[in-house]
PDB file of N, CA, C and O in Angstrom:
ATOM      1  N   MET K   1     -70.241  70.278  52.167  1.00 53.00           N
ATOM      2  CA  MET K   1     -68.880  70.143  51.757  1.00 53.00           C
ATOM      3  C   MET K   1     -68.726  68.969  50.799  1.00 53.00           C
ATOM      4  O   MET K   1     -69.465  67.997  50.875  1.00 53.00           O
ATOM      5  N   ILE K   2     -67.750  69.060  49.894  1.00 60.00           N
ATOM      6  CA  ILE K   2     -67.529  68.011  48.903  1.00 60.00           C
ATOM      7  C   ILE K   2     -66.613  66.950  49.506  1.00 60.00           C
ATOM      8  O   ILE K   2     -65.583  67.258  50.098  1.00 60.00           O
ATOM      9  N   GLU K   3     -66.997  65.714  49.342  1.00 59.00           N
ATOM     10  CA  GLU K   3     -66.155  64.626  49.808  1.00 59.00           C
ATOM     11  C   GLU K   3     -65.205  64.240  48.686  1.00 59.00           C
ATOM     12  O   GLU K   3     -65.621  63.898  47.585  1.00 59.00           O
ATOM     13  N   PHE K   4     -63.909  64.292  48.954  1.00 66.00           N
ATOM     14  CA  PHE K   4     -62.909  63.991  47.948  1.00 66.00           C
ATOM     15  C   PHE K   4     -62.540  62.521  47.927  1.00 66.00           C
ATOM     16  O   PHE K   4     -61.858  62.071  47.030  1.00 66.00           O
ATOM     17  N   LYS K   5     -62.974  61.760  48.895  1.00 71.00           N
ATOM     18  CA  LYS K   5     -62.583  60.366  48.981  1.00 71.00           C
ATOM     19  C   LYS K   5     -63.632  59.429  48.395  1.00 71.00           C
ATOM     20  O   LYS K   5     -63.554  58.237  48.579  1.00 71.00           O
ATOM     21  N   THR K   6     -64.589  59.960  47.668  1.00 72.00           N
ATOM     22  CA  THR K   6     -65.629  59.103  47.104  1.00 72.00           C
ATOM     23  C   THR K   6     -65.109  58.424  45.851  1.00 72.00           C
ATOM     24  O   THR K   6     -64.289  58.971  45.104  1.00 72.00           O
ATOM     25  N   ASN K   7     -65.605  57.262  45.598  1.00 74.00           N
ATOM     26  CA  ASN K   7     -65.246  56.500  44.418  1.00 74.00           C
ATOM     27  C   ASN K   7     -66.052  57.027  43.228  1.00 74.00           C
ATOM     28  O   ASN K   7     -67.279  57.094  43.298  1.00 74.00           O
ATOM     29  N   PRO K   8     -65.383  57.407  42.117  1.00 67.00           N
ATOM     30  CA  PRO K   8     -66.139  57.952  40.981  1.00 67.00           C
ATOM     31  C   PRO K   8     -67.073  56.922  40.349  1.00 67.00           C
ATOM     32  O   PRO K   8     -68.064  57.273  39.728  1.00 67.00           O
ATOM     33  N   PHE K   9     -66.768  55.631  40.489  1.00 71.00           N
ATOM     34  CA  PHE K   9     -67.660  54.604  39.948  1.00 71.00           C
ATOM     35  C   PHE K   9     -68.960  54.528  40.744  1.00 71.00           C
ATOM     36  O   PHE K   9     -70.024  54.277  40.195  1.00 71.00           O
ATOM     37  N   ASP K  10     -68.845  54.736  42.057  1.00 76.00           N
ATOM     38  CA  ASP K  10     -70.046  54.668  42.899  1.00 76.00           C
ATOM     39  C   ASP K  10     -70.875  55.941  42.814  1.00 76.00           C
ATOM     40  O   ASP K  10     -72.108  55.887  42.839  1.00 76.00           O
ATOM     41  N   SER K  11     -70.229  57.086  42.699  1.00 75.00           N
ATOM     42  CA  SER K  11     -70.964  58.350  42.745  1.00 75.00           C
ATOM     43  C   SER K  11     -71.518  58.774  41.386  1.00 75.00           C
ATOM     44  O   SER K  11     -72.298  59.712  41.312  1.00 75.00           O
ATOM     45  N   GLY K  12     -71.112  58.131  40.300  1.00 78.00           N
ATOM     46  CA  GLY K  12     -71.641  58.475  38.985  1.00 78.00           C
ATOM     47  C   GLY K  12     -70.811  59.510  38.240  1.00 78.00           C
ATOM     48  O   GLY K  12     -71.188  59.933  37.152  1.00 78.00           O
ATOM     49  N   HIS K  13     -69.678  59.909  38.808  1.00 81.00           N
ATOM     50  CA  HIS K  13     -68.828  60.890  38.118  1.00 81.00           C
ATOM     51  C   HIS K  13     -68.094  60.290  36.932  1.00 81.00           C
ATOM     52  O   HIS K  13     -67.635  61.026  36.058  1.00 81.00           O
ATOM     53  N   ILE K  14     -67.977  58.982  36.912  1.00 85.00           N
ATOM     54  CA  ILE K  14     -67.244  58.353  35.813  1.00 85.00           C
ATOM     55  C   ILE K  14     -67.933  58.621  34.475  1.00 85.00           C
ATOM     56  O   ILE K  14     -67.278  58.735  33.438  1.00 85.00           O
ATOM     57  N   LYS K  15     -69.263  58.746  34.494  1.00 87.00           N
ATOM     58  CA  LYS K  15     -70.000  59.050  33.267  1.00 87.00           C
ATOM     59  C   LYS K  15     -69.577  60.414  32.733  1.00 87.00           C
ATOM     60  O   LYS K  15     -69.389  60.586  31.521  1.00 87.00           O
ATOM     61  N   ASN K  16     -69.371  61.385  33.628  1.00 87.00           N
ATOM     62  CA  ASN K  16     -68.932  62.718  33.196  1.00 87.00           C
ATOM     63  C   ASN K  16     -67.520  62.668  32.620  1.00 87.00           C
ATOM     64  O   ASN K  16     -67.225  63.338  31.629  1.00 87.00           O
ATOM     65  N   TYR K  17     -66.634  61.867  33.220  1.00 89.00           N
ATOM     66  CA  TYR K  17     -65.270  61.747  32.701  1.00 89.00           C
ATOM     67  C   TYR K  17     -65.261  61.097  31.323  1.00 89.00           C
ATOM     68  O   TYR K  17     -64.535  61.530  30.419  1.00 89.00           O
ATOM     69  N   ILE K  18     -66.064  60.074  31.155  1.00 92.00           N
ATOM     70  CA  ILE K  18     -66.123  59.396  29.853  1.00 92.00           C
ATOM     71  C   ILE K  18     -66.708  60.323  28.800  1.00 92.00           C
ATOM     72  O   ILE K  18     -66.207  60.396  27.668  1.00 92.00           O
ATOM     73  N   LEU K  19     -67.744  61.068  29.146  1.00 93.00           N
ATOM     74  CA  LEU K  19     -68.328  62.021  28.191  1.00 93.00           C
ATOM     75  C   LEU K  19     -67.334  63.122  27.831  1.00 93.00           C
ATOM     76  O   LEU K  19     -67.262  63.545  26.665  1.00 93.00           O
ATOM     77  N   LEU K  20     -66.561  63.591  28.787  1.00 94.00           N
ATOM     78  CA  LEU K  20     -65.536  64.599  28.501  1.00 94.00           C
ATOM     79  C   LEU K  20     -64.482  64.047  27.548  1.00 94.00           C
ATOM     80  O   LEU K  20     -64.098  64.709  26.575  1.00 94.00           O
ATOM     81  N   TYR K  21     -64.024  62.826  27.814  1.00 96.00           N
ATOM     82  CA  TYR K  21     -63.018  62.196  26.958  1.00 96.00           C
ATOM     83  C   TYR K  21     -63.557  61.997  25.541  1.00 96.00           C
ATOM     84  O   TYR K  21     -62.877  62.318  24.560  1.00 96.00           O
ATOM     85  N   VAL K  22     -64.762  61.487  25.419  1.00 97.00           N
ATOM     86  CA  VAL K  22     -65.356  61.242  24.104  1.00 97.00           C
ATOM     87  C   VAL K  22     -65.572  62.558  23.363  1.00 97.00           C
ATOM     88  O   VAL K  22     -65.332  62.643  22.151  1.00 97.00           O
ATOM     89  N   SER K  23     -65.988  63.596  24.057  1.00 97.00           N
ATOM     90  CA  SER K  23     -66.206  64.878  23.379  1.00 97.00           C
ATOM     91  C   SER K  23     -64.891  65.462  22.870  1.00 97.00           C
ATOM     92  O   SER K  23     -64.845  66.028  21.772  1.00 97.00           O
ATOM     93  N   ILE K  24     -63.812  65.302  23.633  1.00 97.00           N
ATOM     94  CA  ILE K  24     -62.508  65.793  23.168  1.00 97.00           C
ATOM     95  C   ILE K  24     -62.053  65.018  21.943  1.00 97.00           C
ATOM     96  O   ILE K  24     -61.541  65.597  20.966  1.00 97.00           O
ATOM     97  N   VAL K  25     -62.240  63.697  21.946  1.00 97.00           N
ATOM     98  CA  VAL K  25     -61.857  62.887  20.786  1.00 97.00           C
ATOM     99  C   VAL K  25     -62.682  63.268  19.565  1.00 97.00           C
ATOM    100  O   VAL K  25     -62.154  63.390  18.453  1.00 97.00           O
ATOM    101  N   VAL K  26     -63.972  63.501  19.737  1.00 97.00           N
ATOM    102  CA  VAL K  26     -64.832  63.886  18.606  1.00 97.00           C
ATOM    103  C   VAL K  26     -64.407  65.234  18.046  1.00 97.00           C
ATOM    104  O   VAL K  26     -64.342  65.417  16.818  1.00 97.00           O
ATOM    105  N   ILE K  27     -64.076  66.178  18.921  1.00 97.00           N
ATOM    106  CA  ILE K  27     -63.620  67.492  18.454  1.00 97.00           C
ATOM    107  C   ILE K  27     -62.311  67.365  17.682  1.00 97.00           C
ATOM    108  O   ILE K  27     -62.123  67.993  16.631  1.00 97.00           O
ATOM    109  N   MET K  28     -61.385  66.527  18.167  1.00 97.00           N
ATOM    110  CA  MET K  28     -60.117  66.326  17.460  1.00 97.00           C
ATOM    111  C   MET K  28     -60.354  65.709  16.081  1.00 97.00           C
ATOM    112  O   MET K  28     -59.718  66.114  15.092  1.00 97.00           O
ATOM    113  N   VAL K  29     -61.242  64.740  15.992  1.00 97.00           N
ATOM    114  CA  VAL K  29     -61.542  64.112  14.708  1.00 97.00           C
ATOM    115  C   VAL K  29     -62.180  65.110  13.753  1.00 97.00           C
ATOM    116  O   VAL K  29     -61.844  65.155  12.560  1.00 97.00           O
ATOM    117  N   LEU K  30     -63.079  65.948  14.246  1.00 96.00           N
ATOM    118  CA  LEU K  30     -63.704  66.955  13.384  1.00 96.00           C
ATOM    119  C   LEU K  30     -62.694  67.965  12.862  1.00 96.00           C
ATOM    120  O   LEU K  30     -62.726  68.352  11.689  1.00 96.00           O
ATOM    121  N   PHE K  31     -61.764  68.405  13.721  1.00 94.00           N
ATOM    122  CA  PHE K  31     -60.726  69.323  13.255  1.00 94.00           C
ATOM    123  C   PHE K  31     -59.821  68.657  12.225  1.00 94.00           C
ATOM    124  O   PHE K  31     -59.389  69.277  11.253  1.00 94.00           O
ATOM    125  N   PHE K  32     -59.510  67.371  12.406  1.00 94.00           N
ATOM    126  CA  PHE K  32     -58.687  66.660  11.441  1.00 94.00           C
ATOM    127  C   PHE K  32     -59.387  66.570  10.089  1.00 94.00           C
ATOM    128  O   PHE K  32     -58.784  66.818   9.045  1.00 94.00           O
ATOM    129  N   ILE K  33     -60.669  66.224  10.106  1.00 93.00           N
ATOM    130  CA  ILE K  33     -61.430  66.116   8.856  1.00 93.00           C
ATOM    131  C   ILE K  33     -61.540  67.479   8.181  1.00 93.00           C
ATOM    132  O   ILE K  33     -61.360  67.604   6.966  1.00 93.00           O
ATOM    133  N   ALA K  34     -61.796  68.530   8.957  1.00 91.00           N
ATOM    134  CA  ALA K  34     -61.893  69.874   8.371  1.00 91.00           C
ATOM    135  C   ALA K  34     -60.551  70.308   7.792  1.00 91.00           C
ATOM    136  O   ALA K  34     -60.498  70.940   6.732  1.00 91.00           O
ATOM    137  N   GLY K  35     -59.469  69.977   8.462  1.00 89.00           N
ATOM    138  CA  GLY K  35     -58.147  70.331   7.940  1.00 89.00           C
ATOM    139  C   GLY K  35     -57.820  69.603   6.661  1.00 89.00           C
ATOM    140  O   GLY K  35     -57.192  70.160   5.753  1.00 89.00           O
ATOM    141  N   GLU K  36     -58.229  68.344   6.548  1.00 87.00           N
ATOM    142  CA  GLU K  36     -57.972  67.590   5.330  1.00 87.00           C
ATOM    143  C   GLU K  36     -58.843  68.074   4.176  1.00 87.00           C
ATOM    144  O   GLU K  36     -58.420  68.056   3.033  1.00 87.00           O
ATOM    145  N   LEU K  37     -60.057  68.498   4.451  1.00 87.00           N
ATOM    146  CA  LEU K  37     -60.940  68.942   3.374  1.00 87.00           C
ATOM    147  C   LEU K  37     -60.491  70.257   2.765  1.00 87.00           C
ATOM    148  O   LEU K  37     -60.570  70.458   1.552  1.00 87.00           O
ATOM    149  N   PHE K  38     -60.008  71.175   3.589  1.00 82.00           N
ATOM    150  CA  PHE K  38     -59.662  72.501   3.096  1.00 82.00           C
ATOM    151  C   PHE K  38     -58.191  72.642   2.726  1.00 82.00           C
ATOM    152  O   PHE K  38     -57.747  73.712   2.347  1.00 82.00           O
ATOM    153  N   MET K  39     -57.416  71.569   2.824  1.00 79.00           N
ATOM    154  CA  MET K  39     -56.007  71.639   2.456  1.00 79.00           C
ATOM    155  C   MET K  39     -55.874  71.574   0.941  1.00 79.00           C
ATOM    156  O   MET K  39     -56.487  70.714   0.296  1.00 79.00           O
ATOM    157  N   GLU K  40     -55.082  72.477   0.382  1.00 79.00           N
ATOM    158  CA  GLU K  40     -54.893  72.497  -1.061  1.00 79.00           C
ATOM    159  C   GLU K  40     -53.939  71.387  -1.474  1.00 79.00           C
ATOM    160  O   GLU K  40     -52.952  71.121  -0.813  1.00 79.00           O
ATOM    161  N   GLN K  41     -54.254  70.757  -2.607  1.00 76.00           N
ATOM    162  CA  GLN K  41     -53.414  69.697  -3.118  1.00 76.00           C
ATOM    163  C   GLN K  41     -52.318  70.315  -3.981  1.00 76.00           C
ATOM    164  O   GLN K  41     -52.593  71.008  -4.954  1.00 76.00           O
ATOM    165  N   THR K  42     -51.085  70.084  -3.623  1.00 80.00           N
ATOM    166  CA  THR K  42     -49.971  70.585  -4.417  1.00 80.00           C
ATOM    167  C   THR K  42     -49.302  69.409  -5.105  1.00 80.00           C
ATOM    168  O   THR K  42     -49.094  68.360  -4.502  1.00 80.00           O
ATOM    169  N   THR K  43     -48.993  69.594  -6.364  1.00 84.00           N
ATOM    170  CA  THR K  43     -48.320  68.537  -7.114  1.00 84.00           C
ATOM    171  C   THR K  43     -46.888  68.969  -7.371  1.00 84.00           C
ATOM    172  O   THR K  43     -46.601  70.147  -7.629  1.00 84.00           O
ATOM    173  N   ILE K  44     -45.999  68.022  -7.295  1.00 83.00           N
ATOM    174  CA  ILE K  44     -44.585  68.271  -7.539  1.00 83.00           C
ATOM    175  C   ILE K  44     -44.207  67.586  -8.844  1.00 83.00           C
ATOM    176  O   ILE K  44     -44.420  66.384  -9.009  1.00 83.00           O
ATOM    177  N   GLU K  45     -43.654  68.371  -9.748  1.00 86.00           N
ATOM    178  CA  GLU K  45     -43.265  67.805 -11.036  1.00 86.00           C
ATOM    179  C   GLU K  45     -41.934  67.090 -10.892  1.00 86.00           C
ATOM    180  O   GLU K  45     -41.004  67.598 -10.265  1.00 86.00           O
ATOM    181  N   LYS K  46     -41.867  65.906 -11.473  1.00 87.00           N
ATOM    182  CA  LYS K  46     -40.622  65.148 -11.430  1.00 87.00           C
ATOM    183  C   LYS K  46     -39.681  65.676 -12.504  1.00 87.00           C
ATOM    184  O   LYS K  46     -40.083  65.944 -13.634  1.00 87.00           O
ATOM    185  N   LYS K  47     -38.413  65.793 -12.152  1.00 84.00           N
ATOM    186  CA  LYS K  47     -37.419  66.230 -13.123  1.00 84.00           C
ATOM    187  C   LYS K  47     -36.892  65.016 -13.875  1.00 84.00           C
ATOM    188  O   LYS K  47     -36.636  63.973 -13.298  1.00 84.00           O
ATOM    189  N   VAL K  48     -36.752  65.170 -15.176  1.00 82.00           N
ATOM    190  CA  VAL K  48     -36.254  64.097 -16.016  1.00 82.00           C
ATOM    191  C   VAL K  48     -34.864  64.492 -16.481  1.00 82.00           C
ATOM    192  O   VAL K  48     -34.665  65.567 -17.057  1.00 82.00           O
ATOM    193  N   PHE K  49     -33.910  63.632 -16.192  1.00 78.00           N
ATOM    194  CA  PHE K  49     -32.530  63.904 -16.577  1.00 78.00           C
ATOM    195  C   PHE K  49     -32.212  63.171 -17.866  1.00 78.00           C
ATOM    196  O   PHE K  49     -32.603  62.027 -18.071  1.00 78.00           O
ATOM    197  N   ASP K  50     -31.447  63.840 -18.729  1.00 71.00           N
ATOM    198  CA  ASP K  50     -31.064  63.267 -20.011  1.00 71.00           C
ATOM    199  C   ASP K  50     -29.732  62.544 -19.837  1.00 71.00           C
ATOM    200  O   ASP K  50     -28.688  63.165 -19.663  1.00 71.00           O
ATOM    201  N   TYR K  51     -29.782  61.207 -19.863  1.00 71.00           N
ATOM    202  CA  TYR K  51     -28.572  60.416 -19.692  1.00 71.00           C
ATOM    203  C   TYR K  51     -27.887  60.129 -21.024  1.00 71.00           C
ATOM    204  O   TYR K  51     -26.776  59.630 -21.046  1.00 71.00           O
ATOM    205  N   ASN K  52     -28.504  60.450 -22.127  1.00 70.00           N
ATOM    206  CA  ASN K  52     -27.956  60.143 -23.440  1.00 70.00           C
ATOM    207  C   ASN K  52     -27.212  61.344 -24.006  1.00 70.00           C
ATOM    208  O   ASN K  52     -27.578  61.906 -25.019  1.00 70.00           O
ATOM    209  N   GLN K  53     -26.154  61.737 -23.330  1.00 64.00           N
ATOM    210  CA  GLN K  53     -25.356  62.854 -23.822  1.00 64.00           C
ATOM    211  C   GLN K  53     -24.276  62.312 -24.743  1.00 64.00           C
ATOM    212  O   GLN K  53     -23.800  61.192 -24.596  1.00 64.00           O
ATOM    213  N   SER K  54     -23.847  63.136 -25.671  1.00 60.00           N
ATOM    214  CA  SER K  54     -22.826  62.686 -26.610  1.00 60.00           C
ATOM    215  C   SER K  54     -21.465  62.639 -25.917  1.00 60.00           C
ATOM    216  O   SER K  54     -21.192  63.376 -24.973  1.00 60.00           O
ATOM    217  N   ALA K  55     -20.603  61.768 -26.383  1.00 52.00           N
ATOM    218  CA  ALA K  55     -19.288  61.582 -25.771  1.00 52.00           C
ATOM    219  C   ALA K  55     -18.393  62.785 -26.025  1.00 52.00           C
ATOM    220  O   ALA K  55     -17.485  63.076 -25.247  1.00 52.00           O
ATOM    221  N   ALA K  56     -18.609  63.513 -27.110  1.00 51.00           N
ATOM    222  CA  ALA K  56     -17.777  64.669 -27.441  1.00 51.00           C
ATOM    223  C   ALA K  56     -17.942  65.771 -26.398  1.00 51.00           C
ATOM    224  O   ALA K  56     -16.981  66.448 -26.042  1.00 51.00           O
ATOM    225  N   GLN K  57     -19.129  65.959 -25.902  1.00 55.00           N
ATOM    226  CA  GLN K  57     -19.352  66.995 -24.900  1.00 55.00           C
ATOM    227  C   GLN K  57     -18.636  66.657 -23.605  1.00 55.00           C
ATOM    228  O   GLN K  57     -18.048  67.513 -22.974  1.00 55.00           O
ATOM    229  N   SER K  58     -18.657  65.406 -23.196  1.00 55.00           N
ATOM    230  CA  SER K  58     -18.038  65.034 -21.926  1.00 55.00           C
ATOM    231  C   SER K  58     -16.513  65.105 -22.011  1.00 55.00           C
ATOM    232  O   SER K  58     -15.852  65.470 -21.056  1.00 55.00           O
ATOM    233  N   THR K  59     -15.927  64.782 -23.171  1.00 59.00           N
ATOM    234  CA  THR K  59     -14.469  64.840 -23.286  1.00 59.00           C
ATOM    235  C   THR K  59     -13.987  66.285 -23.286  1.00 59.00           C
ATOM    236  O   THR K  59     -12.938  66.578 -22.714  1.00 59.00           O
ATOM    237  N   THR K  60     -14.732  67.189 -23.886  1.00 63.00           N
ATOM    238  CA  THR K  60     -14.299  68.585 -23.883  1.00 63.00           C
ATOM    239  C   THR K  60     -14.359  69.161 -22.479  1.00 63.00           C
ATOM    240  O   THR K  60     -13.508  69.953 -22.083  1.00 63.00           O
ATOM    241  N   ALA K  61     -15.322  68.737 -21.702  1.00 63.00           N
ATOM    242  CA  ALA K  61     -15.417  69.221 -20.326  1.00 63.00           C
ATOM    243  C   ALA K  61     -14.241  68.694 -19.511  1.00 63.00           C
ATOM    244  O   ALA K  61     -13.661  69.428 -18.699  1.00 63.00           O
ATOM    245  N   LEU K  62     -13.837  67.454 -19.735  1.00 63.00           N
ATOM    246  CA  LEU K  62     -12.684  66.899 -19.016  1.00 63.00           C
ATOM    247  C   LEU K  62     -11.394  67.589 -19.441  1.00 63.00           C
ATOM    248  O   LEU K  62     -10.514  67.849 -18.608  1.00 63.00           O
ATOM    249  N   ASP K  63     -11.258  67.879 -20.724  1.00 65.00           N
ATOM    250  CA  ASP K  63     -10.068  68.581 -21.205  1.00 65.00           C
ATOM    251  C   ASP K  63      -9.958  69.964 -20.580  1.00 65.00           C
ATOM    252  O   ASP K  63      -8.872  70.398 -20.199  1.00 65.00           O
ATOM    253  N   GLN K  64     -11.066  70.662 -20.456  1.00 67.00           N
ATOM    254  CA  GLN K  64     -11.046  71.991 -19.849  1.00 67.00           C
ATOM    255  C   GLN K  64     -10.662  71.914 -18.380  1.00 67.00           C
ATOM    256  O   GLN K  64      -9.932  72.764 -17.878  1.00 67.00           O
ATOM    257  N   GLN K  65     -11.123  70.893 -17.680  1.00 66.00           N
ATOM    258  CA  GLN K  65     -10.767  70.743 -16.272  1.00 66.00           C
ATOM    259  C   GLN K  65      -9.282  70.460 -16.115  1.00 66.00           C
ATOM    260  O   GLN K  65      -8.622  70.970 -15.214  1.00 66.00           O
ATOM    261  N   GLU K  66      -8.712  69.633 -17.004  1.00 65.00           N
ATOM    262  CA  GLU K  66      -7.283  69.323 -16.919  1.00 65.00           C
ATOM    263  C   GLU K  66      -6.445  70.565 -17.208  1.00 65.00           C
ATOM    264  O   GLU K  66      -5.403  70.782 -16.581  1.00 65.00           O
ATOM    265  N   GLU K  67      -6.877  71.395 -18.134  1.00 62.00           N
ATOM    266  CA  GLU K  67      -6.143  72.612 -18.460  1.00 62.00           C
ATOM    267  C   GLU K  67      -6.129  73.572 -17.277  1.00 62.00           C
ATOM    268  O   GLU K  67      -5.112  74.211 -16.996  1.00 62.00           O
ATOM    269  N   THR K  68      -7.216  73.682 -16.579  1.00 61.00           N
ATOM    270  CA  THR K  68      -7.268  74.590 -15.432  1.00 61.00           C
ATOM    271  C   THR K  68      -6.397  74.071 -14.299  1.00 61.00           C
ATOM    272  O   THR K  68      -5.808  74.849 -13.564  1.00 61.00           O
ATOM    273  N   LYS K  69      -6.274  72.749 -14.165  1.00 59.00           N
ATOM    274  CA  LYS K  69      -5.415  72.193 -13.120  1.00 59.00           C
ATOM    275  C   LYS K  69      -3.947  72.456 -13.425  1.00 59.00           C
ATOM    276  O   LYS K  69      -3.144  72.698 -12.539  1.00 59.00           O
ATOM    277  N   GLU K  70      -3.556  72.377 -14.694  1.00 60.00           N
ATOM    278  CA  GLU K  70      -2.166  72.596 -15.083  1.00 60.00           C
ATOM    279  C   GLU K  70      -1.765  74.052 -14.908  1.00 60.00           C
ATOM    280  O   GLU K  70      -0.616  74.354 -14.592  1.00 60.00           O
ATOM    281  N   GLU K  71      -2.669  74.972 -15.104  1.00 62.00           N
ATOM    282  CA  GLU K  71      -2.350  76.384 -14.987  1.00 62.00           C
ATOM    283  C   GLU K  71      -2.169  76.814 -13.536  1.00 62.00           C
ATOM    284  O   GLU K  71      -1.454  77.755 -13.255  1.00 62.00           O
ATOM    285  N   PHE K  72      -2.789  76.118 -12.603  1.00 64.00           N
ATOM    286  CA  PHE K  72      -2.728  76.498 -11.199  1.00 64.00           C
ATOM    287  C   PHE K  72      -1.416  76.030 -10.596  1.00 64.00           C
ATOM    288  O   PHE K  72      -1.083  74.861 -10.624  1.00 64.00           O
ATOM    289  N   LYS K  73      -0.645  76.986 -10.049  1.00 70.00           N
ATOM    290  CA  LYS K  73       0.608  76.650  -9.376  1.00 70.00           C
ATOM    291  C   LYS K  73       0.540  77.214  -7.965  1.00 70.00           C
ATOM    292  O   LYS K  73       0.363  78.419  -7.780  1.00 70.00           O
ATOM    293  N   PRO K  74       0.661  76.359  -6.973  1.00 71.00           N
ATOM    294  CA  PRO K  74       0.550  76.845  -5.598  1.00 71.00           C
ATOM    295  C   PRO K  74       1.761  77.687  -5.195  1.00 71.00           C
ATOM    296  O   PRO K  74       2.857  77.540  -5.737  1.00 71.00           O
ATOM    297  N   LYS K  75       1.569  78.575  -4.223  1.00 79.00           N
ATOM    298  CA  LYS K  75       2.650  79.426  -3.735  1.00 79.00           C
ATOM    299  C   LYS K  75       3.613  78.650  -2.844  1.00 79.00           C
ATOM    300  O   LYS K  75       4.785  78.955  -2.778  1.00 79.00           O
ATOM    301  N   PHE K  76       3.090  77.633  -2.158  1.00 79.00           N
ATOM    302  CA  PHE K  76       3.891  76.876  -1.217  1.00 79.00           C
ATOM    303  C   PHE K  76       4.029  75.440  -1.697  1.00 79.00           C
ATOM    304  O   PHE K  76       3.083  74.861  -2.223  1.00 79.00           O
ATOM    305  N   LYS K  77       5.203  74.875  -1.479  1.00 80.00           N
ATOM    306  CA  LYS K  77       5.424  73.488  -1.835  1.00 80.00           C
ATOM    307  C   LYS K  77       5.158  72.640  -0.596  1.00 80.00           C
ATOM    308  O   LYS K  77       5.761  72.855   0.458  1.00 80.00           O
ATOM    309  N   LEU K  78       4.287  71.649  -0.742  1.00 79.00           N
ATOM    310  CA  LEU K  78       3.957  70.791   0.382  1.00 79.00           C
ATOM    311  C   LEU K  78       4.940  69.632   0.477  1.00 79.00           C
ATOM    312  O   LEU K  78       5.492  69.190  -0.523  1.00 79.00           O
ATOM    313  N   LEU K  79       5.154  69.155   1.694  1.00 80.00           N
ATOM    314  CA  LEU K  79       6.037  68.000   1.901  1.00 80.00           C
ATOM    315  C   LEU K  79       5.332  66.730   1.431  1.00 80.00           C
ATOM    316  O   LEU K  79       4.124  66.631   1.423  1.00 80.00           O
ATOM    317  N   GLU K  80       6.154  65.726   1.056  1.00 82.00           N
ATOM    318  CA  GLU K  80       5.578  64.474   0.599  1.00 82.00           C
ATOM    319  C   GLU K  80       4.996  63.681   1.752  1.00 82.00           C
ATOM    320  O   GLU K  80       4.052  62.939   1.575  1.00 82.00           O
ATOM    321  N   LYS K  81       5.596  63.794   2.950  1.00 81.00           N
ATOM    322  CA  LYS K  81       5.110  63.072   4.109  1.00 81.00           C
ATOM    323  C   LYS K  81       4.721  64.076   5.191  1.00 81.00           C
ATOM    324  O   LYS K  81       5.365  65.110   5.339  1.00 81.00           O
ATOM    325  N   ALA K  82       3.715  63.705   5.932  1.00 74.00           N
ATOM    326  CA  ALA K  82       3.313  64.563   7.050  1.00 74.00           C
ATOM    327  C   ALA K  82       3.903  64.002   8.334  1.00 74.00           C
ATOM    328  O   ALA K  82       3.881  62.797   8.578  1.00 74.00           O
ATOM    329  N   PHE K  83       4.500  64.863   9.153  1.00 66.00           N
ATOM    330  CA  PHE K  83       5.109  64.401  10.394  1.00 66.00           C
ATOM    331  C   PHE K  83       4.269  64.761  11.561  1.00 66.00           C
ATOM    332  O   PHE K  83       3.646  65.747  11.645  1.00 66.00           O
TER     333      PHE K  83
END
């Protein structure tokens, strides 16, 4: 019968536990290295924004926005204060 109350340090089982732990760590490291080697490198292109736009273009866009606001008339008149 197996004695369950034995000390693993005295019986020599600790060597098996350490070998199991080390083998699991080695397997994890090998999978990590294999995953890094076979992973494809993807590059992301940076977008460059043009900040030097002419002032004429921006004013026409603002004028168009103001015209659309003036044309819109709501069906309901809202109160000036909320109660």
